[in-house]
Amino acid sequence: MSYLKSKFHHPNLARNELGLTYRDYEGSLSTLCAGCGHDAVGAALVQACFELSIEPHKVAKLSGIGCSSKAPTYFLGKSHGFNTVHGRMPSVATGASMANRSLKYIGMSGDGDTASIGMGQFAHVVRRRLNMTYVVANNGVYGLTKGQTAATADKGSKTKKGEEIMWGAIDLPTMALQLGATFVARSFSGDKEQLVPLLKAAICHEGFAFIDIMSPCVTFNNHATSTRSYDYVREHVEEGNITDFVPSQEEITTSYPEGESKDICLHDGSILRLHKGINGFDPQDRFAAINAIEQHRAKGEILTGLLYCDPTLRDMHDFLGTTDTPLNSLDEKTLCPGNHALDGINNSFR
Ligand SMILES: Cc1ncc(C[n+]2csc(CCOP(=O)(O)OP(=O)(O)O)c2C)c(N)n1
Ligand code: SF4
């Protein structure tokens, strides 16, 4: 059996502004279980990067350990990649971004990788507002190690073996909101219409963008008593708002009656256009977002869509005043300005 993916494609396949096709953004052939939500998340990332005409070599994908963290192998095959150790993706992302802020950083993690072993790293990367897109493919279990319960699994739901989960679930979007993320969203791997515009906006957002994606594990957590199965998620999703992403170069031609939509302008000039959902709340109000998540959670519903975005807040590079030029492009004299400069720094601390 061959695991090589054919590179042939139809000559008339659509091309983006760079002349690249969708296929140029794909990765290796997936070895995840057929139907795993994580493959759909990868496909949505491929579509988002293709449609945004991002140069593949300008992206760095980072992950921890888990089926979800394996998934970056299956998308953006021409981008940089670093599969770190379990729960340690944020510190590697931080180091990479400090050395080269000109790349787009996309982190892919699981609920085990983020909400258990990586919780400390997650909390601090949010708090420091690293300029990255952080995706959690949330399936309520540790898929790679055969289905142990994750800390995001809902209290009262049952494992495949019928055991009731006794601990309360950690809600990662709520945590991200409390810790200072400047873009927070939730979506479902089975809803590409919603997921792709959210990913595009997250990638264009300058600051820490977090997306919690319900991404069912068909092998260990897709049974009738799970609250992360395809059927359960489909039936309990409540779209808080419907999001369109309008790239900066595109002219806005459609207009909506006042009060029915809201535009949020991102740093690069692109626009997030939100149409009010049935449970409309202001996604520029952090407290309203936390309230809305809790209210839906109390009813057993999963609130999806853009939960919060503030494009005016500063990111880690702004706080630290880092150089725009990647460190590997600076000459020796700039990187090592000598004793005089060091004396100046030391004196400033006296
Ligand atoms: C230090 C360390 N502890 C434990 C493990 C075993 N382990 C591998 S993946 C994983 C959990 C993965 O779960 P999640 O992040 O939810 O990803 P999924 O497989 O569900 O996509 C664990 C505990 C490990 N690889 N390294
Ligand atoms: S075990 Fe679950 S999470 Fe892992 S690849 Fe299979 S379906 Fe996906």
Short mmCIF file of N, CA, C and O in Angstrom, two decimals, residues 28-97:
data_model
loop_
_atom_site.label_atom_id
_atom_site.label_comp_id
_atom_site.label_asym_id
_atom_site.label_seq_id
_atom_site.Cartn_x
_atom_site.Cartn_y
_atom_site.Cartn_z
N SER A 28 0.61 15.78 3.68
CA SER A 28 0.69 14.34 3.36
C SER A 28 -0.68 13.69 3.52
O SER A 28 -1.60 14.27 4.11
N LEU A 29 -0.75 12.46 3.02
CA LEU A 29 -1.99 11.69 3.14
C LEU A 29 -2.27 11.39 4.62
O LEU A 29 -1.38 10.94 5.32
N SER A 30 -3.49 11.66 5.05
CA SER A 30 -3.80 11.51 6.48
C SER A 30 -3.81 10.04 6.91
O SER A 30 -4.29 9.17 6.19
N THR A 31 -3.28 9.80 8.11
CA THR A 31 -3.35 8.46 8.70
C THR A 31 -4.32 8.44 9.88
O THR A 31 -4.34 7.50 10.66
N LEU A 32 -5.09 9.54 10.05
CA LEU A 32 -6.09 9.57 11.13
C LEU A 32 -7.24 8.64 10.75
O LEU A 32 -7.41 8.29 9.57
N CYS A 33 -8.09 8.28 11.71
CA CYS A 33 -9.23 7.39 11.42
C CYS A 33 -10.15 8.08 10.41
O CYS A 33 -10.36 9.31 10.49
N ALA A 34 -10.73 7.30 9.51
CA ALA A 34 -11.65 7.88 8.52
C ALA A 34 -12.82 8.52 9.27
O ALA A 34 -13.44 7.87 10.12
N GLY A 35 -13.10 9.78 8.99
CA GLY A 35 -14.22 10.47 9.64
C GLY A 35 -13.79 11.29 10.85
O GLY A 35 -14.62 11.99 11.45
N CYS A 36 -12.51 11.25 11.23
CA CYS A 36 -12.04 12.04 12.38
C CYS A 36 -12.24 13.53 12.09
O CYS A 36 -11.89 14.01 11.00
N GLY A 37 -12.78 14.25 13.08
CA GLY A 37 -13.02 15.68 12.89
C GLY A 37 -11.76 16.46 12.56
O GLY A 37 -11.80 17.47 11.87
N HIS A 38 -10.60 15.98 13.06
CA HIS A 38 -9.35 16.72 12.89
C HIS A 38 -8.98 16.90 11.40
O HIS A 38 -8.36 17.90 11.03
N ASP A 39 -9.37 15.90 10.57
CA ASP A 39 -9.07 16.05 9.13
C ASP A 39 -9.89 17.19 8.52
O ASP A 39 -9.42 17.90 7.63
N ALA A 40 -11.12 17.37 9.02
CA ALA A 40 -11.96 18.46 8.51
C ALA A 40 -11.39 19.82 8.96
O ALA A 40 -11.46 20.81 8.22
N VAL A 41 -10.82 19.86 10.16
CA VAL A 41 -10.19 21.10 10.64
C VAL A 41 -9.01 21.44 9.72
O VAL A 41 -8.83 22.58 9.29
N GLY A 42 -8.21 20.42 9.40
CA GLY A 42 -7.06 20.62 8.50
C GLY A 42 -7.51 21.11 7.14
O GLY A 42 -6.91 22.04 6.56
N ALA A 43 -8.59 20.52 6.62
CA ALA A 43 -9.10 20.92 5.30
C ALA A 43 -9.57 22.38 5.34
O ALA A 43 -9.38 23.14 4.37
N ALA A 44 -10.18 22.78 6.46
CA ALA A 44 -10.64 24.18 6.58
C ALA A 44 -9.44 25.13 6.62
O ALA A 44 -9.48 26.23 6.05
N LEU A 45 -8.35 24.71 7.27
CA LEU A 45 -7.15 25.55 7.32
C LEU A 45 -6.54 25.68 5.92
O LEU A 45 -6.06 26.75 5.52
N VAL A 46 -6.55 24.57 5.17
CA VAL A 46 -6.04 24.60 3.79
C VAL A 46 -6.85 25.61 2.97
O VAL A 46 -6.30 26.48 2.30
N GLN A 47 -8.17 25.52 3.09
CA GLN A 47 -9.03 26.44 2.32
C GLN A 47 -8.80 27.89 2.74
O GLN A 47 -8.70 28.80 1.89
N ALA A 48 -8.68 28.12 4.05
CA ALA A 48 -8.50 29.49 4.54
C ALA A 48 -7.19 30.08 4.00
O ALA A 48 -7.16 31.20 3.48
N CYS A 49 -6.10 29.32 4.08
CA CYS A 49 -4.79 29.83 3.63
C CYS A 49 -4.76 30.00 2.12
O CYS A 49 -4.18 30.97 1.61
N PHE A 50 -5.41 29.08 1.40
CA PHE A 50 -5.49 29.20 -0.07
C PHE A 50 -6.25 30.46 -0.44
O PHE A 50 -5.79 31.29 -1.25
N GLU A 51 -7.41 30.66 0.17
CA GLU A 51 -8.24 31.82 -0.18
C GLU A 51 -7.60 33.14 0.26
O GLU A 51 -7.82 34.18 -0.36
N LEU A 52 -6.81 33.10 1.32
CA LEU A 52 -6.12 34.33 1.76
C LEU A 52 -4.86 34.59 0.94
O LEU A 52 -4.19 35.61 1.12
N SER A 53 -4.52 33.66 0.04
CA SER A 53 -3.29 33.75 -0.77
C SER A 53 -2.06 33.97 0.11
O SER A 53 -1.22 34.83 -0.16
N ILE A 54 -1.97 33.18 1.15
CA ILE A 54 -0.79 33.28 2.05
C ILE A 54 0.34 32.48 1.42
O ILE A 54 0.14 31.36 0.95
N GLU A 55 1.53 33.06 1.39
CA GLU A 55 2.68 32.32 0.87
C GLU A 55 2.98 31.19 1.86
O GLU A 55 3.21 31.46 3.05
N PRO A 56 2.97 29.92 1.39
CA PRO A 56 3.15 28.80 2.33
C PRO A 56 4.41 28.93 3.18
O PRO A 56 4.40 28.58 4.37
N HIS A 57 5.51 29.47 2.61
CA HIS A 57 6.75 29.55 3.40
C HIS A 57 6.70 30.68 4.43
O HIS A 57 7.64 30.86 5.20
N LYS A 58 5.59 31.41 4.46
CA LYS A 58 5.45 32.46 5.47
C LYS A 58 4.62 31.99 6.67
O LYS A 58 4.17 32.78 7.50
N VAL A 59 4.34 30.67 6.69
CA VAL A 59 3.55 30.10 7.79
C VAL A 59 4.41 29.11 8.58
O VAL A 59 5.18 28.35 8.00
N ALA A 60 4.26 29.13 9.90
CA ALA A 60 4.87 28.08 10.74
C ALA A 60 3.77 27.40 11.52
O ALA A 60 2.99 28.06 12.20
N LYS A 61 3.67 26.07 11.36
CA LYS A 61 2.66 25.29 12.09
C LYS A 61 3.35 24.68 13.30
O LYS A 61 4.44 24.12 13.17
N LEU A 62 2.70 24.77 14.44
CA LEU A 62 3.28 24.19 15.65
C LEU A 62 2.24 23.35 16.35
O LEU A 62 1.05 23.68 16.30
N SER A 63 2.68 22.28 17.00
CA SER A 63 1.72 21.45 17.71
C SER A 63 2.39 20.74 18.87
O SER A 63 3.60 20.81 19.03
N GLY A 64 1.55 20.06 19.68
CA GLY A 64 2.07 19.30 20.82
C GLY A 64 2.07 17.83 20.47
O GLY A 64 2.64 17.43 19.46
N ILE A 65 1.38 17.03 21.29
CA ILE A 65 1.26 15.58 21.03
C ILE A 65 -0.20 15.17 21.12
O ILE A 65 -0.92 15.62 21.99
N GLY A 66 -0.60 14.30 20.22
CA GLY A 66 -1.99 13.83 20.17
C GLY A 66 -2.36 13.63 18.70
O GLY A 66 -1.58 14.00 17.81
N CYS A 67 -3.53 13.05 18.44
CA CYS A 67 -3.97 12.91 17.04
C CYS A 67 -4.10 14.31 16.44
O CYS A 67 -3.71 14.55 15.29
N SER A 68 -4.68 15.25 17.21
CA SER A 68 -4.84 16.62 16.74
C SER A 68 -3.48 17.27 16.45
O SER A 68 -3.33 18.00 15.48
N SER A 69 -2.51 16.96 17.28
CA SER A 69 -1.19 17.55 17.10
C SER A 69 -0.42 16.88 15.95
O SER A 69 0.55 17.44 15.44
N LYS A 70 -0.87 15.68 15.54
CA LYS A 70 -0.30 15.02 14.36
C LYS A 70 -0.84 15.66 13.08
O LYS A 70 -0.23 15.60 12.02
N ALA A 71 -2.06 16.23 13.22
CA ALA A 71 -2.80 16.70 12.04
C ALA A 71 -2.04 17.71 11.16
O ALA A 71 -2.24 17.71 9.94
N PRO A 72 -1.15 18.59 11.71
CA PRO A 72 -0.45 19.53 10.83
C PRO A 72 0.36 18.86 9.72
O PRO A 72 0.65 19.49 8.70
N THR A 73 0.72 17.58 9.91
CA THR A 73 1.42 16.86 8.82
C THR A 73 0.53 16.77 7.59
O THR A 73 1.02 16.66 6.47
N TYR A 74 -0.79 16.85 7.81
CA TYR A 74 -1.72 16.62 6.71
C TYR A 74 -2.25 17.91 6.09
O TYR A 74 -3.20 17.89 5.32
N PHE A 75 -1.70 19.06 6.50
CA PHE A 75 -2.05 20.31 5.81
C PHE A 75 -0.81 21.19 5.71
O PHE A 75 0.18 20.97 6.43
N LEU A 76 -0.83 22.14 4.81
CA LEU A 76 0.27 23.11 4.61
C LEU A 76 1.64 22.41 4.56
O LEU A 76 2.55 22.74 5.33
N GLY A 77 1.76 21.49 3.61
CA GLY A 77 2.99 20.70 3.48
C GLY A 77 4.20 21.53 3.08
O GLY A 77 5.34 21.06 3.21
N LYS A 78 3.99 22.75 2.56
CA LYS A 78 5.14 23.56 2.14
C LYS A 78 5.48 24.63 3.18
O LYS A 78 6.26 25.54 2.91
N SER A 79 4.85 24.53 4.35
CA SER A 79 5.12 25.52 5.40
C SER A 79 6.11 24.95 6.40
O SER A 79 6.40 23.76 6.39
N HIS A 80 6.61 25.80 7.29
CA HIS A 80 7.49 25.33 8.35
C HIS A 80 6.64 24.56 9.37
O HIS A 80 5.46 24.88 9.54
N GLY A 81 7.24 23.60 10.05
CA GLY A 81 6.47 22.85 11.04
C GLY A 81 7.33 22.42 12.21
O GLY A 81 8.53 22.17 12.04
N PHE A 82 6.75 22.37 13.39
CA PHE A 82 7.47 21.90 14.58
C PHE A 82 6.49 21.16 15.47
O PHE A 82 5.57 21.75 16.02
N ASN A 83 6.67 19.84 15.56
CA ASN A 83 5.86 19.00 16.42
C ASN A 83 6.60 18.90 17.75
O ASN A 83 7.58 18.20 17.88
N THR A 84 6.14 19.68 18.75
CA THR A 84 6.90 19.78 20.01
C THR A 84 6.58 18.61 20.93
O THR A 84 5.93 17.66 20.50
N VAL A 85 6.95 18.70 22.20
CA VAL A 85 6.54 17.66 23.15
C VAL A 85 5.16 18.02 23.72
O VAL A 85 4.62 19.11 23.48
N HIS A 86 4.59 17.11 24.48
CA HIS A 86 3.20 17.20 24.93
C HIS A 86 2.94 18.47 25.76
O HIS A 86 3.56 18.67 26.81
N GLY A 87 2.04 19.32 25.29
CA GLY A 87 1.64 20.50 26.05
C GLY A 87 2.64 21.64 26.02
O GLY A 87 2.47 22.65 26.70
N ARG A 88 3.69 21.51 25.22
CA ARG A 88 4.75 22.53 25.22
C ARG A 88 4.78 23.36 23.95
O ARG A 88 5.75 24.08 23.70
N MET A 89 3.75 23.28 23.13
CA MET A 89 3.74 24.07 21.90
C MET A 89 3.84 25.58 22.16
O MET A 89 4.57 26.28 21.46
N PRO A 90 3.15 26.13 23.21
CA PRO A 90 3.19 27.59 23.38
C PRO A 90 4.60 28.15 23.59
O PRO A 90 4.93 29.21 23.06
N SER A 91 5.46 27.42 24.34
CA SER A 91 6.79 28.00 24.59
C SER A 91 7.64 27.96 23.33
O SER A 91 8.42 28.89 23.06
N VAL A 92 7.48 26.91 22.51
CA VAL A 92 8.24 26.86 21.25
C VAL A 92 7.72 27.95 20.30
O VAL A 92 8.49 28.64 19.63
N ALA A 93 6.40 28.14 20.28
CA ALA A 93 5.81 29.20 19.44
C ALA A 93 6.32 30.57 19.89
O ALA A 93 6.64 31.43 19.06
N THR A 94 6.43 30.76 21.20
CA THR A 94 6.89 32.05 21.72
C THR A 94 8.33 32.32 21.27
O THR A 94 8.65 33.40 20.77
N GLY A 95 9.18 31.31 21.42
CA GLY A 95 10.58 31.47 21.01
C GLY A 95 10.70 31.75 19.53
O GLY A 95 11.43 32.66 19.10
N ALA A 96 9.94 31.00 18.72
CA ALA A 96 10.01 31.18 17.27
C ALA A 96 9.53 32.58 16.88
O ALA A 96 10.16 33.28 16.07
N SER A 97 8.45 33.01 17.50
CA SER A 97 7.90 34.32 17.17
C SER A 97 8.84 35.44 17.61
O SER A 97 8.97 36.46 16.93
#
